[in-house]
Amino acid sequence: MNRVTLRVVLLASLCLLAADLLAADIPRLEKKDGRFALVVDGKPMLVLGAQINNSSSWASTLPQVWPALEAAHVNTMEAPVYWEQMEPEQGKFDFSTVDLLVNGAREHHLHLVLLWFGTWKNGQAHYVPEWVKTDPKKYQRELNPYGKVLDVLSPNSSTNLEADKTAFSALMRHIREVDGEQHTVIMMQVENESGSVGSVRDYSAAAEKEFAGQVPAELARTIHLPDGTWSKVFGADADERFAAYSTARYINEVAKAGKAQYPLPMYCNVWITYPVHALENRDHPSPGQEYPSGGPQQGNIDLWKAVAPAIDILAPDFYSDDNQLFHQVVAAYHRGDNALFIPETGLSKDIGRNFFYALGQGAVGFSPFGVDYTGWTSSQEKVPQLFAEDFALFQPMAHEIGQWNLDGKLQTAVEQKGVPRQRLHFGDVDAVVSFGYPQRDGEMPPGTPALSGRAMVAQLGPLEFVVTGFDASVSFELGQRPEDRARNEQLEILRADEGQYIDGVWRMNRIWNGDQTDRGLKFNATHADVVRIRLHRLPLYDESIRSSRR
């Protein structure tokens, strides 16, 4: 081999090595024993997000975005990219808005999740370009059972799919070019609350022909159903399941095309199904009317997982004050094959409780919606205040929390009505969380009027923990198992350091003792501290005295 050839081979090898290193270092989802973490620059991180309003990704409005995000103590902004703006003429792309978002996020030391407003936005075609909207013969719309043309692009149209794939591929290629080394953009949302509003499914000729045929055999095997037509296999749910199959197949192809350019983690957000009113004479909401039919709602998760493997996370949006419903939704989407991520939630009074609950269920991120000062969501002064205290608490240790959750070392307690005390089990040690004040000896704690008590406990070692929370006290005891109670042992605080994590290193501010540690670590309602506590074991009784008195 001559020198020129050797140099060419070495250069090619270095290029391949660089590409491999780049691919290995880009943001990714990591799974460990059924738990997940979003890994950014080699470290797990908790997304403390805020989604800006739909029409806020513009040069004229971004100055009203950055101050709200700073006040909210987020580490990640979620912001839309509009197909109609990015590709105003077919094949001619304008990435100025994307660049504004990426550069602005860097300037404000934020990560970025980009939301692709392409074929779907809230179950309709709000953000498709004019050249798509004005040519319905080429870019086919969904039809309802009576032939009405809907404001929804058909997922059964290959022309629609190719147009979206082309645009999304161009977007991902541009992100790789401008951000492939810096990793400002850490995740992509593919479409927005997909599905059909206006019909349970598409009744176009192409859709009707496919619906009359057989359920794909591989799909039937994967979700453990018999072979047959859609109507035979799914019965009364056939129309909605067919819509889910069509939508998931379409979006999977879009995501695959984007990942071929730059394989960031990708998720679909979900307009979930909410319970119908108790007085209504029916047992479930109507697909296509009360939610977009065919999206990855609770009843469609298994089908979506089978049909859309290029989508890494199915992520529920949540807009309700019903805490039990939130727990049910978390249980539905927190699966061994699906990381828990809450990409949108309302700025309700229960947002702090829901955040702590999701965190305790292993969430990789949590993101309220409508956080900017454009005046669209609420008044300027109140936009970030409902959750800023929680995010301010966790922002300095977002990487540590990501790691603790991945390792299964983190638990939370969230106050429930009539349950003012909870136990968190860490092997043979229990963290006892009591809500509300005053807490008198021998009595149950009073709880709080607004059910605002919440606490987090992470285990660093057998007898070492990080603790924080609001409106709660936390004490440590040996577990309540018979083998724990039989031991002649008790736990005592060796040291309780208040402090914070700075660049991954624990920095102690002061030592807690006396009133701060007597009968438990105490965390008030408005300002939470982070405490790193070390315990030790000592005898419960002096055995020589105890045995002499038996």
Coordinates of C-alpha atoms in Angstrom, one line a residue:
M1 CA 0.0 0.0 0.0
N2 CA 1.5 3.3 -1.1
R3 CA 1.5 6.4 1.1
V4 CA -1.3 8.2 -0.8
T5 CA -3.6 5.1 -0.4
L6 CA -2.6 4.8 3.2
R7 CA -3.5 8.4 3.9
V8 CA -6.9 8.0 2.2
V9 CA -7.6 4.9 4.2
L10 CA -6.6 6.6 7.5
L11 CA -8.6 9.7 6.7
A12 CA -11.7 7.5 5.9
S13 CA -11.2 5.6 9.1
L14 CA -10.9 8.8 11.1
C15 CA -14.1 10.1 9.5
L16 CA -15.9 6.9 10.4
L17 CA -14.6 7.0 13.9
A18 CA -15.7 10.7 14.3
A19 CA -19.2 9.7 12.9
D20 CA -19.4 6.9 15.4
L21 CA -18.4 9.1 18.3
L22 CA -20.9 11.7 17.2
A23 CA -23.6 9.1 17.0
A24 CA -22.7 7.7 20.4
D25 CA -22.7 11.1 22.1
I26 CA -26.0 12.5 20.8
P27 CA -28.9 12.6 23.2
R28 CA -30.5 9.2 23.6
L29 CA -32.9 7.2 25.8
E30 CA -31.3 4.6 28.0
K31 CA -33.1 1.7 29.6
K32 CA -32.1 -0.2 32.7
D33 CA -34.2 -2.8 34.5
G34 CA -37.4 -1.4 33.1
R35 CA -36.5 2.2 34.0
F36 CA -35.5 5.0 31.6
A37 CA -33.3 8.1 31.4
L38 CA -32.8 10.7 28.8
V39 CA -29.0 10.9 28.4
V40 CA -27.5 14.2 27.3
D41 CA -23.8 14.6 26.8
G42 CA -23.2 11.3 28.5
K43 CA -25.3 12.0 31.6
P44 CA -28.9 11.2 32.5
M45 CA -31.0 14.4 32.9
L46 CA -34.4 15.3 34.2
V47 CA -36.2 17.6 31.7
L48 CA -37.6 20.5 33.6
G49 CA -39.5 21.9 30.7
A50 CA -41.8 24.6 29.6
Q51 CA -43.7 24.7 26.4
I52 CA -44.4 28.1 24.9
N53 CA -47.6 29.0 23.3
N54 CA -48.4 27.8 19.8
S55 CA -47.7 31.1 18.1
S56 CA -44.7 32.2 20.1
S57 CA -41.8 30.8 18.0
W58 CA -41.4 34.1 16.1
A59 CA -38.8 36.8 16.2
S60 CA -41.5 39.2 17.3
T61 CA -42.6 37.1 20.3
L62 CA -39.4 35.4 21.5
P63 CA -38.4 38.4 23.6
Q64 CA -41.5 37.7 25.6
V65 CA -40.5 34.1 26.0
W66 CA -37.0 34.1 27.5
P67 CA -37.8 36.1 30.7
A68 CA -40.7 33.7 31.6
L69 CA -38.5 30.7 31.1
E70 CA -35.8 32.2 33.3
A71 CA -38.4 33.0 36.0
A72 CA -39.7 29.5 35.8
H73 CA -36.2 27.9 36.4
V74 CA -36.6 25.5 33.5
N75 CA -33.7 23.8 31.9
T76 CA -35.5 23.0 28.6
M77 CA -37.8 24.9 26.3
E78 CA -40.3 23.1 24.1
A79 CA -41.1 25.2 21.0
P80 CA -42.9 24.5 17.8
V81 CA -41.5 24.5 14.3
Y82 CA -44.2 25.3 11.7
W83 CA -44.3 23.4 8.4
E84 CA -46.1 26.3 6.7
Q85 CA -43.3 28.7 7.6
M86 CA -40.4 26.3 7.0
E87 CA -41.5 25.2 3.5
P88 CA -43.6 28.1 2.1
E89 CA -42.9 26.8 -1.4
Q90 CA -42.5 23.1 -2.1
G91 CA -38.9 22.2 -1.9
K92 CA -37.7 25.6 -0.7
F93 CA -36.9 25.6 3.0
D94 CA -36.6 28.5 5.4
F95 CA -34.8 27.5 8.7
S96 CA -34.7 31.0 10.1
T97 CA -37.2 30.2 12.9
V98 CA -35.3 27.0 13.8
D99 CA -32.0 29.0 14.0
L100 CA -33.7 31.6 16.2
L101 CA -34.8 28.9 18.6
V102 CA -31.5 27.1 18.7
N103 CA -29.3 30.2 19.1
G104 CA -31.7 31.7 21.6
A105 CA -31.7 28.5 23.7
R106 CA -27.9 28.5 23.7
E107 CA -27.7 32.2 24.8
H108 CA -30.1 31.4 27.7
H109 CA -28.3 28.2 28.6
L110 CA -31.3 26.0 27.8
H111 CA -31.8 22.8 26.1
L112 CA -34.5 22.6 23.4
V113 CA -37.2 20.2 22.4
L114 CA -38.6 21.0 19.0
L115 CA -42.2 20.2 18.2
W116 CA -42.9 19.4 14.5
F117 CA -46.2 20.9 13.6
G118 CA -46.6 19.0 10.4
T119 CA -49.5 16.9 9.2
W120 CA -51.3 17.1 12.5
K121 CA -51.9 19.7 15.2
N122 CA -54.7 18.9 17.6
G123 CA -56.1 16.4 15.2
Q124 CA -56.3 18.8 12.3
A125 CA -54.2 20.2 9.5
H126 CA -53.6 23.6 11.0
Y127 CA -49.9 24.1 10.0
V128 CA -49.6 22.5 6.6
P129 CA -48.4 24.8 3.9
E130 CA -50.7 26.7 1.5
W131 CA -49.5 24.6 -1.4
V132 CA -50.9 21.6 0.4
K133 CA -54.1 23.2 1.6
T134 CA -55.1 24.5 -1.8
D135 CA -54.6 21.2 -3.7
P136 CA -56.9 18.7 -2.0
K137 CA -57.0 16.5 -5.0
K138 CA -53.2 15.8 -4.7
Y139 CA -52.9 16.1 -1.0
Q140 CA -56.0 14.2 0.0
R141 CA -58.2 15.1 3.0
E142 CA -60.0 12.7 5.2
L143 CA -63.7 12.2 4.5
N144 CA -66.3 11.5 7.1
P145 CA -69.0 8.7 6.5
Y146 CA -71.2 11.2 4.6
G147 CA -68.4 12.4 2.3
K148 CA -67.7 15.7 4.0
V149 CA -64.2 16.9 3.4
L150 CA -62.4 17.5 6.7
D151 CA -59.6 19.8 7.9
V152 CA -57.5 16.6 8.3
L153 CA -55.0 15.2 5.9
S154 CA -55.6 11.5 5.1
P155 CA -53.0 9.2 6.7
N156 CA -53.9 6.8 3.9
S157 CA -52.4 9.0 1.2
S158 CA -48.9 8.3 0.0
T159 CA -48.7 11.8 -1.4
N160 CA -49.3 13.4 2.0
L161 CA -46.8 11.0 3.6
E162 CA -44.0 11.8 1.1
A163 CA -44.5 15.6 1.5
D164 CA -44.3 15.4 5.3
K165 CA -41.3 12.9 5.2
T166 CA -39.4 15.3 2.9
A167 CA -40.0 18.3 5.1
F168 CA -39.2 16.5 8.3
S169 CA -36.0 15.0 6.8
A170 CA -34.9 18.4 5.8
L171 CA -35.5 19.7 9.3
M172 CA -33.5 16.9 10.9
R173 CA -30.7 17.3 8.4
H174 CA -30.5 21.0 9.3
I175 CA -30.5 20.3 13.0
R176 CA -27.6 17.9 12.6
E177 CA -25.7 20.5 10.6
V178 CA -26.2 23.4 13.1
D179 CA -26.4 21.4 16.4
G180 CA -24.8 18.0 15.8
E181 CA -21.9 18.8 18.1
Q182 CA -23.5 21.1 20.7
H183 CA -26.6 19.1 21.5
T184 CA -28.8 22.0 22.3
V185 CA -31.7 20.1 20.7
I186 CA -32.2 17.0 22.8
M187 CA -35.5 15.5 21.6
M188 CA -38.1 15.9 18.8
Q189 CA -41.9 15.7 19.0
V190 CA -43.2 14.2 15.7
E191 CA -46.6 15.9 14.9
N192 CA -48.9 17.2 17.6
E193 CA -51.8 15.3 19.1
S194 CA -52.3 13.3 16.0
G195 CA -55.5 11.6 14.9
S196 CA -58.8 12.8 13.3
V197 CA -61.2 15.5 14.6
G198 CA -64.5 15.2 12.7
S199 CA -64.7 11.5 12.0
V200 CA -63.8 8.3 13.7
R201 CA -61.7 7.4 10.7
D202 CA -61.0 8.2 7.1
Y203 CA -63.8 7.1 4.6
S204 CA -61.9 7.9 1.5
A205 CA -61.8 5.3 -1.3
A206 CA -58.3 4.2 -0.4
A207 CA -59.1 3.9 3.3
E208 CA -62.4 2.0 2.6
K209 CA -60.5 -0.5 0.5
E210 CA -57.9 -1.1 3.1
F211 CA -60.5 -1.3 5.9
A212 CA -62.4 -4.0 4.1
G213 CA -59.3 -6.2 3.9
Q214 CA -57.4 -8.2 6.5
V215 CA -55.7 -6.9 9.6
P216 CA -52.0 -7.2 8.8
A217 CA -50.9 -10.6 10.1
E218 CA -47.8 -9.3 11.8
L219 CA -49.8 -6.8 13.7
A220 CA -52.4 -9.4 14.8
R221 CA -49.6 -11.7 16.0
T222 CA -47.8 -8.8 17.9
I223 CA -50.9 -7.8 19.8
H224 CA -52.1 -11.4 20.2
L225 CA -55.3 -11.2 18.2
P226 CA -56.7 -13.6 15.6
D227 CA -56.5 -13.1 11.9
G228 CA -59.4 -11.5 10.1
T229 CA -60.9 -8.3 8.8
W230 CA -60.8 -5.2 10.9
S231 CA -64.5 -5.5 11.8
K232 CA -64.1 -9.2 12.7
V233 CA -60.9 -8.7 14.8
F234 CA -61.9 -5.5 16.6
G235 CA -65.6 -5.5 16.6
A236 CA -67.2 -2.2 17.8
D237 CA -63.7 -0.6 18.1
A238 CA -62.7 -1.5 14.5
D239 CA -63.1 2.0 13.1
E240 CA -60.9 3.6 15.8
R241 CA -58.3 0.9 15.7
F242 CA -58.0 1.2 12.0
A243 CA -57.5 4.9 12.4
A244 CA -54.8 4.2 15.0
Y245 CA -53.1 1.8 12.6
S246 CA -53.2 4.3 9.7
T247 CA -51.9 7.2 11.8
A248 CA -49.2 5.2 13.6
R249 CA -47.9 3.8 10.3
Y250 CA -47.8 7.2 8.7
I251 CA -46.0 8.8 11.7
N252 CA -43.6 5.9 12.0
E253 CA -42.5 6.5 8.4
V254 CA -42.0 10.3 9.1
A255 CA -39.9 9.5 12.2
K256 CA -37.8 6.9 10.3
A257 CA -37.0 9.4 7.6
G258 CA -36.0 12.0 10.2
K259 CA -33.8 9.6 12.2
A260 CA -32.0 8.6 9.0
Q261 CA -30.7 12.2 9.0
Y262 CA -30.2 12.6 12.7
P263 CA -31.4 10.0 15.2
L264 CA -32.5 12.1 18.2
P265 CA -35.1 10.6 20.6
M266 CA -38.6 11.1 19.2
Y267 CA -41.9 11.1 20.8
C268 CA -45.6 11.6 20.1
N269 CA -47.7 13.7 22.5
V270 CA -51.2 12.4 23.1
W271 CA -54.6 14.1 23.5
I272 CA -55.8 11.5 26.0
T273 CA -59.3 10.2 26.5
Y274 CA -61.0 11.8 29.5
P275 CA -63.9 10.2 31.3
V276 CA -67.4 11.3 30.3
H277 CA -69.6 13.1 32.7
A278 CA -71.2 10.9 35.3
L279 CA -74.7 12.1 34.2
E280 CA -74.2 11.2 30.6
N281 CA -75.8 8.0 29.4
R282 CA -72.7 6.4 28.0
D283 CA -69.5 4.8 29.3
H284 CA -66.8 6.3 27.1
P285 CA -66.1 9.4 25.1
S286 CA -66.6 9.6 21.3
P287 CA -63.5 9.2 19.2
G288 CA -63.2 11.9 16.6
Q289 CA -65.4 14.2 18.6
E290 CA -64.1 14.5 22.1
Y291 CA -60.6 13.5 21.2
P292 CA -58.7 12.9 17.9
S293 CA -59.5 9.4 16.8
G294 CA -56.5 7.2 16.0
G295 CA -53.9 8.9 18.2
P296 CA -51.9 6.9 20.8
Q297 CA -54.7 7.2 23.4
Q298 CA -54.9 4.8 26.3
G299 CA -56.7 2.1 24.4
N300 CA -54.4 2.4 21.4
I301 CA -51.0 2.1 23.2
D302 CA -50.3 -1.5 22.3
L303 CA -51.2 -1.0 18.7
W304 CA -49.0 2.1 18.4
K305 CA -46.1 0.3 20.0
A306 CA -46.4 -2.5 17.5
V307 CA -46.8 -0.2 14.4
A308 CA -44.6 2.7 15.2
P309 CA -41.2 1.4 16.6
A310 CA -39.4 4.6 15.4
I311 CA -41.3 6.6 18.0
D312 CA -39.4 6.2 21.3
I313 CA -42.1 7.6 23.7
L314 CA -45.8 7.9 23.7
A315 CA -46.3 10.9 26.0
P316 CA -49.6 12.0 27.5
D317 CA -50.7 15.6 27.7
F318 CA -52.8 16.2 30.8
Y319 CA -55.3 19.0 31.4
S320 CA -57.4 18.1 34.5
D321 CA -57.7 18.8 38.2
D322 CA -58.5 15.1 38.9
N323 CA -55.5 13.7 40.7
Q324 CA -56.7 10.1 40.5
L325 CA -57.1 10.4 36.8
F326 CA -53.5 11.7 36.6
H327 CA -52.4 8.6 38.5
Q328 CA -54.4 6.4 36.1
V329 CA -52.8 8.1 33.1
V330 CA -49.3 7.8 34.5
A331 CA -50.0 4.1 35.1
A332 CA -51.1 3.6 31.5
Y333 CA -48.1 5.2 29.9
H334 CA -45.4 4.2 32.5
R335 CA -44.6 0.8 30.9
G336 CA -41.6 -1.4 30.5
D337 CA -41.6 -0.4 26.8
N338 CA -42.4 3.3 27.3
A339 CA -40.6 6.0 29.3
L340 CA -42.9 8.3 31.2
F341 CA -42.8 11.9 29.9
I342 CA -45.4 14.6 30.5
P343 CA -44.8 17.1 27.6
E344 CA -47.8 19.3 28.3
T345 CA -49.9 20.0 31.4
G346 CA -52.0 22.9 32.5
L347 CA -51.0 25.5 34.9
S348 CA -53.4 24.3 37.6
K349 CA -53.2 24.4 41.4
D350 CA -52.2 20.8 41.5
I351 CA -49.2 21.1 39.2
G352 CA -46.7 20.7 42.0
R353 CA -48.3 17.5 43.3
N354 CA -48.5 16.0 39.8
F355 CA -44.8 16.9 39.1
F356 CA -43.6 15.1 42.3
Y357 CA -45.9 12.2 41.6
A358 CA -44.6 11.8 38.0
L359 CA -41.0 12.1 39.3
G360 CA -41.6 9.3 41.7
Q361 CA -42.9 7.1 38.9
G362 CA -39.6 7.5 37.0
A363 CA -40.6 10.4 34.7
V364 CA -37.8 11.6 32.4
G365 CA -39.4 15.0 32.1
F366 CA -42.3 17.3 32.9
S367 CA -43.4 20.3 31.0
P368 CA -46.2 22.8 31.7
F369 CA -47.8 24.5 28.7
G370 CA -48.2 28.2 27.8
V371 CA -45.2 29.6 29.7
D372 CA -44.4 32.9 28.1
Y373 CA -45.3 36.6 28.6
T374 CA -47.4 37.0 25.5
G375 CA -50.5 37.2 27.6
W376 CA -52.2 34.3 25.8
T377 CA -52.3 31.8 28.7
S378 CA -52.6 34.0 31.8
S379 CA -51.4 37.3 33.2
Q380 CA -47.7 38.2 32.9
E381 CA -47.0 38.0 36.6
K382 CA -48.5 34.5 37.2
V383 CA -47.3 32.4 34.3
P384 CA -44.3 30.8 35.9
Q385 CA -45.2 31.0 39.6
L386 CA -47.3 27.8 40.0
F387 CA -44.4 25.5 39.4
A388 CA -41.3 27.8 39.6
E389 CA -40.6 26.8 43.2
D390 CA -40.4 23.1 42.3
F391 CA -38.2 23.6 39.3
A392 CA -35.9 26.0 41.2
L393 CA -35.5 23.3 43.7
F394 CA -34.6 20.6 41.2
Q395 CA -32.8 22.5 38.5
P396 CA -29.3 22.3 40.1
M397 CA -29.5 18.5 40.5
A398 CA -31.4 17.6 37.3
H399 CA -28.6 15.2 36.3
E400 CA -28.4 13.6 39.7
I401 CA -32.2 13.0 39.7
G402 CA -32.0 11.5 36.2
Q403 CA -29.3 9.0 37.5
W404 CA -31.2 8.2 40.7
N405 CA -34.3 7.4 38.8
L406 CA -32.5 5.3 36.3
D407 CA -30.9 3.4 39.2
G408 CA -34.2 3.0 41.0
K409 CA -33.0 5.0 44.0
L410 CA -35.6 7.8 44.0
Q411 CA -39.1 7.8 45.6
T412 CA -41.6 10.6 46.2
A413 CA -44.5 11.0 48.6
V414 CA -47.5 13.2 47.5
E415 CA -50.2 14.1 50.0
Q416 CA -53.6 12.4 49.4
K417 CA -56.9 13.3 51.0
G418 CA -57.2 11.5 54.3
V419 CA -53.6 10.1 54.1
P420 CA -51.4 12.6 56.1
R421 CA -48.6 10.1 56.5
Q422 CA -46.8 7.8 54.1
R423 CA -43.9 5.4 54.2
L424 CA -41.3 5.0 51.5
H425 CA -39.4 1.7 51.7
F426 CA -35.7 1.5 51.0
G427 CA -34.7 -2.1 51.9
D428 CA -34.8 -2.3 55.7
V429 CA -35.0 1.4 56.2
D430 CA -38.3 3.4 55.9
A431 CA -38.6 7.1 55.2
V432 CA -41.7 8.3 57.0
V433 CA -43.2 11.4 55.4
S434 CA -45.7 13.4 57.4
F435 CA -47.7 16.3 56.0
G436 CA -48.7 19.6 57.5
Y437 CA -48.0 21.5 60.8
P438 CA -48.0 21.5 63.7
Q439 CA -47.1 17.8 64.2
R440 CA -47.7 16.8 67.8
D441 CA -46.2 13.7 69.5
G442 CA -48.6 10.8 69.6
E443 CA -51.0 12.3 67.0
M444 CA -51.4 11.9 63.3
P445 CA -50.1 15.0 61.4
P446 CA -52.8 17.4 60.4
G447 CA -52.2 17.4 56.6
T448 CA -52.7 20.6 54.6
P449 CA -55.9 22.2 53.5
A450 CA -54.8 22.3 49.8
L451 CA -53.2 18.8 49.9
S452 CA -49.9 20.6 49.0
G453 CA -47.5 18.3 50.9
R454 CA -44.9 16.6 48.8
A455 CA -41.4 15.1 49.4
M456 CA -38.6 13.4 47.6
V457 CA -36.1 10.9 49.0
A458 CA -33.1 9.5 47.1
Q459 CA -30.9 6.8 48.5
L460 CA -27.1 7.3 48.0
G461 CA -26.0 4.4 50.2
P462 CA -27.4 2.0 52.8
L463 CA -27.8 4.8 55.4
E464 CA -27.3 7.9 53.3
F465 CA -30.1 9.9 51.6
V466 CA -30.9 13.2 49.9
V467 CA -34.2 14.6 51.1
T468 CA -36.3 17.6 50.1
G469 CA -39.9 18.7 49.9
F470 CA -42.7 21.1 50.8
D471 CA -45.1 21.2 53.7
A472 CA -43.7 18.0 55.1
S473 CA -41.4 16.4 57.7
V474 CA -39.3 13.3 56.9
S475 CA -37.9 10.9 59.5
F476 CA -36.2 7.5 59.2
E477 CA -37.0 4.3 60.9
L478 CA -36.2 0.6 60.6
G479 CA -38.7 -1.1 58.3
Q480 CA -41.9 -2.7 59.6
R481 CA -41.2 -6.2 58.4
P482 CA -41.1 -8.8 61.2
E483 CA -37.4 -9.3 60.7
D484 CA -36.7 -5.6 60.9
R485 CA -38.7 -5.2 64.1
A486 CA -37.0 -8.2 65.7
R487 CA -33.6 -6.5 65.6
N488 CA -32.2 -4.8 68.7
E489 CA -31.5 -1.7 66.6
Q490 CA -32.6 1.9 66.0
L491 CA -31.5 4.6 63.7
E492 CA -30.0 8.0 64.6
I493 CA -29.0 11.0 62.6
L494 CA -25.2 11.3 62.4
R495 CA -25.3 14.4 60.3
A496 CA -27.7 16.4 58.2
D497 CA -26.1 18.8 55.7
E498 CA -28.2 21.5 53.9
G499 CA -26.7 22.3 50.6
Q500 CA -26.9 21.8 46.8
Y501 CA -25.3 20.1 43.9
I502 CA -23.1 22.3 41.8
D503 CA -21.8 20.8 38.6
G504 CA -22.3 17.4 40.0
V505 CA -20.5 18.0 43.3
W506 CA -22.3 18.3 46.7
R507 CA -21.7 21.6 48.4
M508 CA -22.7 21.9 52.0
N509 CA -24.1 25.3 53.2
R510 CA -24.8 24.5 56.9
I511 CA -25.4 21.6 59.3
W512 CA -29.0 21.1 60.4
N513 CA -29.8 20.2 64.0
G514 CA -32.0 21.1 66.9
D515 CA -35.4 22.4 65.7
Q516 CA -34.6 21.5 62.1
T517 CA -34.1 17.8 62.8
D518 CA -36.0 17.1 66.0
R519 CA -38.7 14.4 65.1
G520 CA -37.8 14.6 61.5
L521 CA -36.3 16.9 58.8
K522 CA -38.8 19.8 58.4
F523 CA -39.6 21.5 55.1
N524 CA -41.9 24.4 55.0
A525 CA -44.6 25.4 52.5
T526 CA -42.8 28.1 50.5
H527 CA -39.1 27.4 50.5
A528 CA -37.6 24.0 50.3
D529 CA -34.1 23.1 51.1
V530 CA -32.1 20.1 50.0
V531 CA -30.6 18.0 52.9
R532 CA -28.1 15.2 52.6
I533 CA -28.4 13.0 55.7
R534 CA -26.3 10.2 57.1
L535 CA -27.7 7.8 59.6
H536 CA -26.2 5.1 61.8
R537 CA -27.4 2.1 63.7
L538 CA -27.2 1.7 67.5
P539 CA -28.8 -0.6 70.0
L540 CA -32.4 -0.1 70.8
Y541 CA -31.8 -1.6 74.3
D542 CA -28.8 -2.3 76.5
E543 CA -29.0 -6.1 76.5
S544 CA -27.3 -6.5 79.9
I545 CA -29.9 -4.5 81.7
R546 CA -32.8 -5.8 79.5
S547 CA -31.8 -9.5 80.2
S548 CA -31.4 -8.8 84.0
R549 CA -35.0 -7.6 84.2
R550 CA -36.6 -10.4 82.4

